[in-house]
Tab-separated table of C-alpha atoms in Angstrom:
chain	number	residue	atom	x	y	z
A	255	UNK	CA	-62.165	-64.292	-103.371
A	256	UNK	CA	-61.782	-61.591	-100.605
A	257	UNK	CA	-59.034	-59.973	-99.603
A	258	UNK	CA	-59.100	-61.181	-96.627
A	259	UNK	CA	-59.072	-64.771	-97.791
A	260	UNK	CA	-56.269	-63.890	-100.005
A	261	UNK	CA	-54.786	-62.809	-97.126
A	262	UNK	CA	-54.772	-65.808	-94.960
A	263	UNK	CA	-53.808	-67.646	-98.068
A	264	UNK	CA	-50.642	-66.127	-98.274
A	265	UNK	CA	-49.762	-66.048	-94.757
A	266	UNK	CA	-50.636	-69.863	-94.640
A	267	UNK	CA	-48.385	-70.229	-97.122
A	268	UNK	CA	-45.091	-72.219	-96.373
A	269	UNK	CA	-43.067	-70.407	-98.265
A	270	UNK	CA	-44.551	-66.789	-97.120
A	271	UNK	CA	-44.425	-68.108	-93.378
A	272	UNK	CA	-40.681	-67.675	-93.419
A	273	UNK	CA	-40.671	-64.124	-95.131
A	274	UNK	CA	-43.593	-63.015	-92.421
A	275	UNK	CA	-41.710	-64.112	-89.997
A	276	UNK	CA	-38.393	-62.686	-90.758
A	277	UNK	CA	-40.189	-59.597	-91.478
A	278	UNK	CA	-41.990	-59.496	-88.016
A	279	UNK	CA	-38.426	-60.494	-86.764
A	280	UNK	CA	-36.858	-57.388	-88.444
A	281	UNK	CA	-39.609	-55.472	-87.489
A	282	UNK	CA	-39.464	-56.213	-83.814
A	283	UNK	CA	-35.966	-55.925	-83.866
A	284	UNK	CA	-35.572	-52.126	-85.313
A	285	UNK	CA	-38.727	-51.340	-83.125
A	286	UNK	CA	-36.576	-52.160	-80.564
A	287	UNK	CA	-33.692	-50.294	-81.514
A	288	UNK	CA	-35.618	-47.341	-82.224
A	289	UNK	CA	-37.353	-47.221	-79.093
A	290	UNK	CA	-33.682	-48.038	-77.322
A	291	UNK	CA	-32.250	-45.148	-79.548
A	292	UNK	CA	-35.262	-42.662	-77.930
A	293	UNK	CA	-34.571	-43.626	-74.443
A	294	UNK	CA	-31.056	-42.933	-74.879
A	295	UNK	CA	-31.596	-39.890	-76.490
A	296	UNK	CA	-33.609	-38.721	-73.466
A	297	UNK	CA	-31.379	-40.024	-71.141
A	298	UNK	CA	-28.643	-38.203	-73.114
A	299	UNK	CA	-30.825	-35.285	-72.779
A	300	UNK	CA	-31.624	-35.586	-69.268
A	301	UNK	CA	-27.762	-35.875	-68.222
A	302	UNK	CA	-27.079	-32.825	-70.380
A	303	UNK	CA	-29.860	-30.747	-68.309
A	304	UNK	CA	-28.462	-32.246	-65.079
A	305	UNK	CA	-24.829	-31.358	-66.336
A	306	UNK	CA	-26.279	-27.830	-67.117
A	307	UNK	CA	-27.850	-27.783	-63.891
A	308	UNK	CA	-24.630	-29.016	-62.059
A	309	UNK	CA	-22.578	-26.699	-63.968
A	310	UNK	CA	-24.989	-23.602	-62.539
A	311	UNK	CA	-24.846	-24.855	-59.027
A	312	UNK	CA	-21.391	-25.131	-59.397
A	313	UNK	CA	-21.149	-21.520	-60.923
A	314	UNK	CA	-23.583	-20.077	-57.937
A	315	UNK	CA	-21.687	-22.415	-55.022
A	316	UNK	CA	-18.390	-20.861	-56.756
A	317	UNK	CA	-19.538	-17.439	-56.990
A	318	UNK	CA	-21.048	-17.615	-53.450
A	319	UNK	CA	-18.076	-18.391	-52.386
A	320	UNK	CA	-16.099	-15.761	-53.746
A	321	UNK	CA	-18.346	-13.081	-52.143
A	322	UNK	CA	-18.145	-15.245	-48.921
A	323	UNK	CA	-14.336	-15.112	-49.213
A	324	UNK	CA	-14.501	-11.328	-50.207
A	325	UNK	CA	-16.752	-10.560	-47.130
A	326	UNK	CA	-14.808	-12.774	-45.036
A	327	UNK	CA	-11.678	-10.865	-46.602
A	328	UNK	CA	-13.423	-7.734	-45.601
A	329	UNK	CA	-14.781	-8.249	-42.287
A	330	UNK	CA	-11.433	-9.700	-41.055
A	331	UNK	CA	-9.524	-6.275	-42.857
A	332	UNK	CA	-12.158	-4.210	-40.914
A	333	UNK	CA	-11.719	-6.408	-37.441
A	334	UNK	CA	-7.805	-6.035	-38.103
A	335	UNK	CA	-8.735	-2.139	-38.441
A	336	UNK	CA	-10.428	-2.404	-35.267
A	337	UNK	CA	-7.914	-4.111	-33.668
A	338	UNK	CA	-5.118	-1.889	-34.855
A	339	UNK	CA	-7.305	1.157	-33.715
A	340	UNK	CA	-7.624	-0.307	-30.093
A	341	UNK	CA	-4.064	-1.075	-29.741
A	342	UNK	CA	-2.923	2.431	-30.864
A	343	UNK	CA	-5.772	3.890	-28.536
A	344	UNK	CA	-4.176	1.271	-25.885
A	345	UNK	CA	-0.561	2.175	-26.155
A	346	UNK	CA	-1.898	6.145	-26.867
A	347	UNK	CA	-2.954	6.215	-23.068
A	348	UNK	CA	-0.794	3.345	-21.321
A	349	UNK	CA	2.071	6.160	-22.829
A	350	UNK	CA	0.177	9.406	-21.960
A	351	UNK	CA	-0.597	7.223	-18.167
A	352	UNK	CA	3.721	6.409	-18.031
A	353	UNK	CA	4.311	10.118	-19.054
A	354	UNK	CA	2.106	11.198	-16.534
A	355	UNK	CA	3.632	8.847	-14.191
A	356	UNK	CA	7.055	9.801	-14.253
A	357	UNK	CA	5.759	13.167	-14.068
A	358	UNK	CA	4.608	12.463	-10.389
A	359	UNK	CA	7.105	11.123	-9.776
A	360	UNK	CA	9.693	13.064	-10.043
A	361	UNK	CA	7.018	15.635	-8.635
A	362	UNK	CA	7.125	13.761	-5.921
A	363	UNK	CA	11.108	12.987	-5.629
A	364	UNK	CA	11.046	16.905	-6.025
A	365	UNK	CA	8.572	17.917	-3.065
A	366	UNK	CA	10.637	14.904	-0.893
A	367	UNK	CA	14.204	16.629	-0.955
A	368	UNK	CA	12.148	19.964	-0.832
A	369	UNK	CA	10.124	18.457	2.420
A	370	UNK	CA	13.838	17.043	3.530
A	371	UNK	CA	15.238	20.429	3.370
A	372	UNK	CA	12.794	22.130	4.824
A	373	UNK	CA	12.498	19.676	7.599
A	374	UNK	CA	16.535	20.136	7.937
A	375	UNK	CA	16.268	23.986	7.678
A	376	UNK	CA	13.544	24.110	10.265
A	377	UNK	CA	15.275	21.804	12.717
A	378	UNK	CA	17.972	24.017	12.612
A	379	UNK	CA	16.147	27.005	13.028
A	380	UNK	CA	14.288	25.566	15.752
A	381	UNK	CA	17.585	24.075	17.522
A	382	UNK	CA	19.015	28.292	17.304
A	383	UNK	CA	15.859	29.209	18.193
A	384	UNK	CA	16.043	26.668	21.096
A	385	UNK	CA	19.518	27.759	21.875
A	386	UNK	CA	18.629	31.430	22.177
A	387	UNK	CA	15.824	30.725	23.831
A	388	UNK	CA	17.586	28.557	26.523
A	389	UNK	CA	20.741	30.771	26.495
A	390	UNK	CA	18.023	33.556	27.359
A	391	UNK	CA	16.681	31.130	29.694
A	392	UNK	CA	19.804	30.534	31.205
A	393	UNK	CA	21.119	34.338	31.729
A	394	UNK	CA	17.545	35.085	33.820
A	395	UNK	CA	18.256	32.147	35.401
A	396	UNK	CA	21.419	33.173	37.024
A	397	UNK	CA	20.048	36.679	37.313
A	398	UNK	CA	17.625	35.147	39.735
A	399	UNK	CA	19.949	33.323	41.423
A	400	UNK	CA	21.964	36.083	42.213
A	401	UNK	CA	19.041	37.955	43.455
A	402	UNK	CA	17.903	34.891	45.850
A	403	UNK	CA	21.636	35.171	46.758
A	404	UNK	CA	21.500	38.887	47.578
A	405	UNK	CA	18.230	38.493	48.968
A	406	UNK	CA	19.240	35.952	51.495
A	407	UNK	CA	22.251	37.733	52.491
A	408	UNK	CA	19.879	40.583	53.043
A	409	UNK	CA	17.705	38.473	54.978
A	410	UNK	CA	20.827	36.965	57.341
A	411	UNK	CA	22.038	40.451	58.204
A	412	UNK	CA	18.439	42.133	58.846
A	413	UNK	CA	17.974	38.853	60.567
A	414	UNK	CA	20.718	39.674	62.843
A	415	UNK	CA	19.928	43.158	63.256
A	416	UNK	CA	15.720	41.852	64.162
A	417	UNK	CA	17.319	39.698	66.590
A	418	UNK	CA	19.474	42.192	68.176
A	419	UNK	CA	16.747	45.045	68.419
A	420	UNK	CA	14.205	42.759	69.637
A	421	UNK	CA	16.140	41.561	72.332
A	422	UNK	CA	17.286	44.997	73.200
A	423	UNK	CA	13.675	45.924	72.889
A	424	UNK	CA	12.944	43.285	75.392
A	425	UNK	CA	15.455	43.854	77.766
A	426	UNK	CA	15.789	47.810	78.389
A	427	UNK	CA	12.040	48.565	78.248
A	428	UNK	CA	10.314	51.856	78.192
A	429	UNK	CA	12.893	53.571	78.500
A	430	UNK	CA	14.451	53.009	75.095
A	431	UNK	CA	11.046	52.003	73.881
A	432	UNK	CA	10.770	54.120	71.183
A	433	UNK	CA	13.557	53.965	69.129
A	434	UNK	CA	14.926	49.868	69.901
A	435	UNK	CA	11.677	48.616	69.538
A	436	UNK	CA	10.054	50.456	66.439
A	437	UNK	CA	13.473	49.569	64.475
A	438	UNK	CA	12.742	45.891	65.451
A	439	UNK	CA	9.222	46.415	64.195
A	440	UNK	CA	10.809	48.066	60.917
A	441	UNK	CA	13.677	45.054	60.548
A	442	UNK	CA	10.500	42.625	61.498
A	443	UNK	CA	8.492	43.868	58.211
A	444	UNK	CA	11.718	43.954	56.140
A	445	UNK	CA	12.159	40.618	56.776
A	446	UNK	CA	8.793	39.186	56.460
A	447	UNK	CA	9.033	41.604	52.825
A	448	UNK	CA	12.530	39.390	52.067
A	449	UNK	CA	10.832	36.437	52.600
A	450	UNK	CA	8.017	37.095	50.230
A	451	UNK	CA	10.931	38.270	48.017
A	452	UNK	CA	12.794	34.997	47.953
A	453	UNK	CA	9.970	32.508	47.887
A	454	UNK	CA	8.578	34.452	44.295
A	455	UNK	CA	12.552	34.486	43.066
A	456	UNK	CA	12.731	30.374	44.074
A	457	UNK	CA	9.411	29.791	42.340
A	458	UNK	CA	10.384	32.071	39.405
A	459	UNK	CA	13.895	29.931	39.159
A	460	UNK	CA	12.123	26.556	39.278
A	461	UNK	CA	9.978	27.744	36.543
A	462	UNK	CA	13.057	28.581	34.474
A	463	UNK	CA	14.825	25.649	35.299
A	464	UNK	CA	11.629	24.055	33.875
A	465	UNK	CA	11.224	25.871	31.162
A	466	UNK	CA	15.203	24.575	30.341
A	467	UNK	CA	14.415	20.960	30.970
A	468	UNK	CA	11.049	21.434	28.666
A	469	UNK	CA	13.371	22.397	25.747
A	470	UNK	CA	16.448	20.585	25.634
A	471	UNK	CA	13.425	17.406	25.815
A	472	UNK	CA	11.391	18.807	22.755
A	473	UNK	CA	15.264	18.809	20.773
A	474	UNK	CA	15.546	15.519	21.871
A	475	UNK	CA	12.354	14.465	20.012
């Protein structure tokens, strides 16, 4: 007898059936755990390398941002800096600008009550000045009014006198010719000199006078 007919004998068995199949049973049954046990094992595996993997991403995210943070931390120290710079610089010159400015100021409060006394010490000197000049004004003014006076009188009395010689010229002729009638001629020129006389001493006076009303206008201004 082979061994395979041997074989198939004792699987045909009744009684071996049972202890095949329980065997094959068995069999299949740790086959199955065994293959179950490797999956899980891989799976086991697999998480740990994810884990491992998580655990680095986490460690690079974290220490990404810490140096995020740091820069952050640094940039907004050096923006602060900046900031702080500017605002001195800013309240440097808006100080240095208000020094300056109450410097003009009072510069300029000074050269006002300078300007005002000035202004005050010239219009006084200008009102003596105006004073003289009208009290000198004044004092020719009567001088020539005293001289039209005496030159008028002048001119009534050698008007009298031309009248009288020329009509005594007129009247007694040849005989007398030469002495009536040349002293007419003489009182004639006097007079016509007088007259010359007063007319520059009127025109002279209204000059004065408006010379006067020229200056006592300009104080008035």
């Amino acid at each position: 007898m082979s061994f395979l007919e041997s074989s198939f004998k004792y699987i045909t068995d009744s009684k071996n059936i049972k202890l095949i199949v329980i065997v094959a049973i068995l069999s299949c049954v740790g086959s199955y755990f065994a293959i179950d046990e490797l999956i899980i094992k891989e799976k086991v595996s697999r998480i740990e390398e994810l884990n491992k993997d998580k655990n680095h991403l986490a460690s690079q995210l974290k220490d990404i941002q810490n140096r995020l943070e740091k820069q952050i931390d640094s940039e907004d120290s050096r923006l602060e800096k900046n900031v702080a710079n500017v605002k001195a610089l800013y309240n440097e010159v808006i100080t240095d600008l208000n020094r300056k400015n109450n410097q003009l100021m009072q510069e300029r409060d000074t050269l006002i009550s300078q300007l005002a006394q000035n202004a005050h010490t010239t219009q006084l000197e200008i009102n003596k000045r105006n004073n003289e000049n009208i009290l000198a004004l004044r004092q020719t003014l009567n001088s020539v009014e005293k001289n039209i006076h005496t030159l008028y009188l002048t001119h009534s009395r050698l008007s009298s006198e031309y009248g009288y010689s020329q009509k005594e010229c007129e009247k007694r002729g040849s005989d007398f010719y030469g002495n009536i009638c040349e002293q007419s001629s003489k009182y004639k020129a006097e007079l016509d000199s007088l007259g010359e006389q007063i007319k520059s001493q009127e025109q002279r006076r209204k000059f004065i006078q408006e010379e006067i009303l020229s200056i006592q206008r300009e104080a008035i201004n």
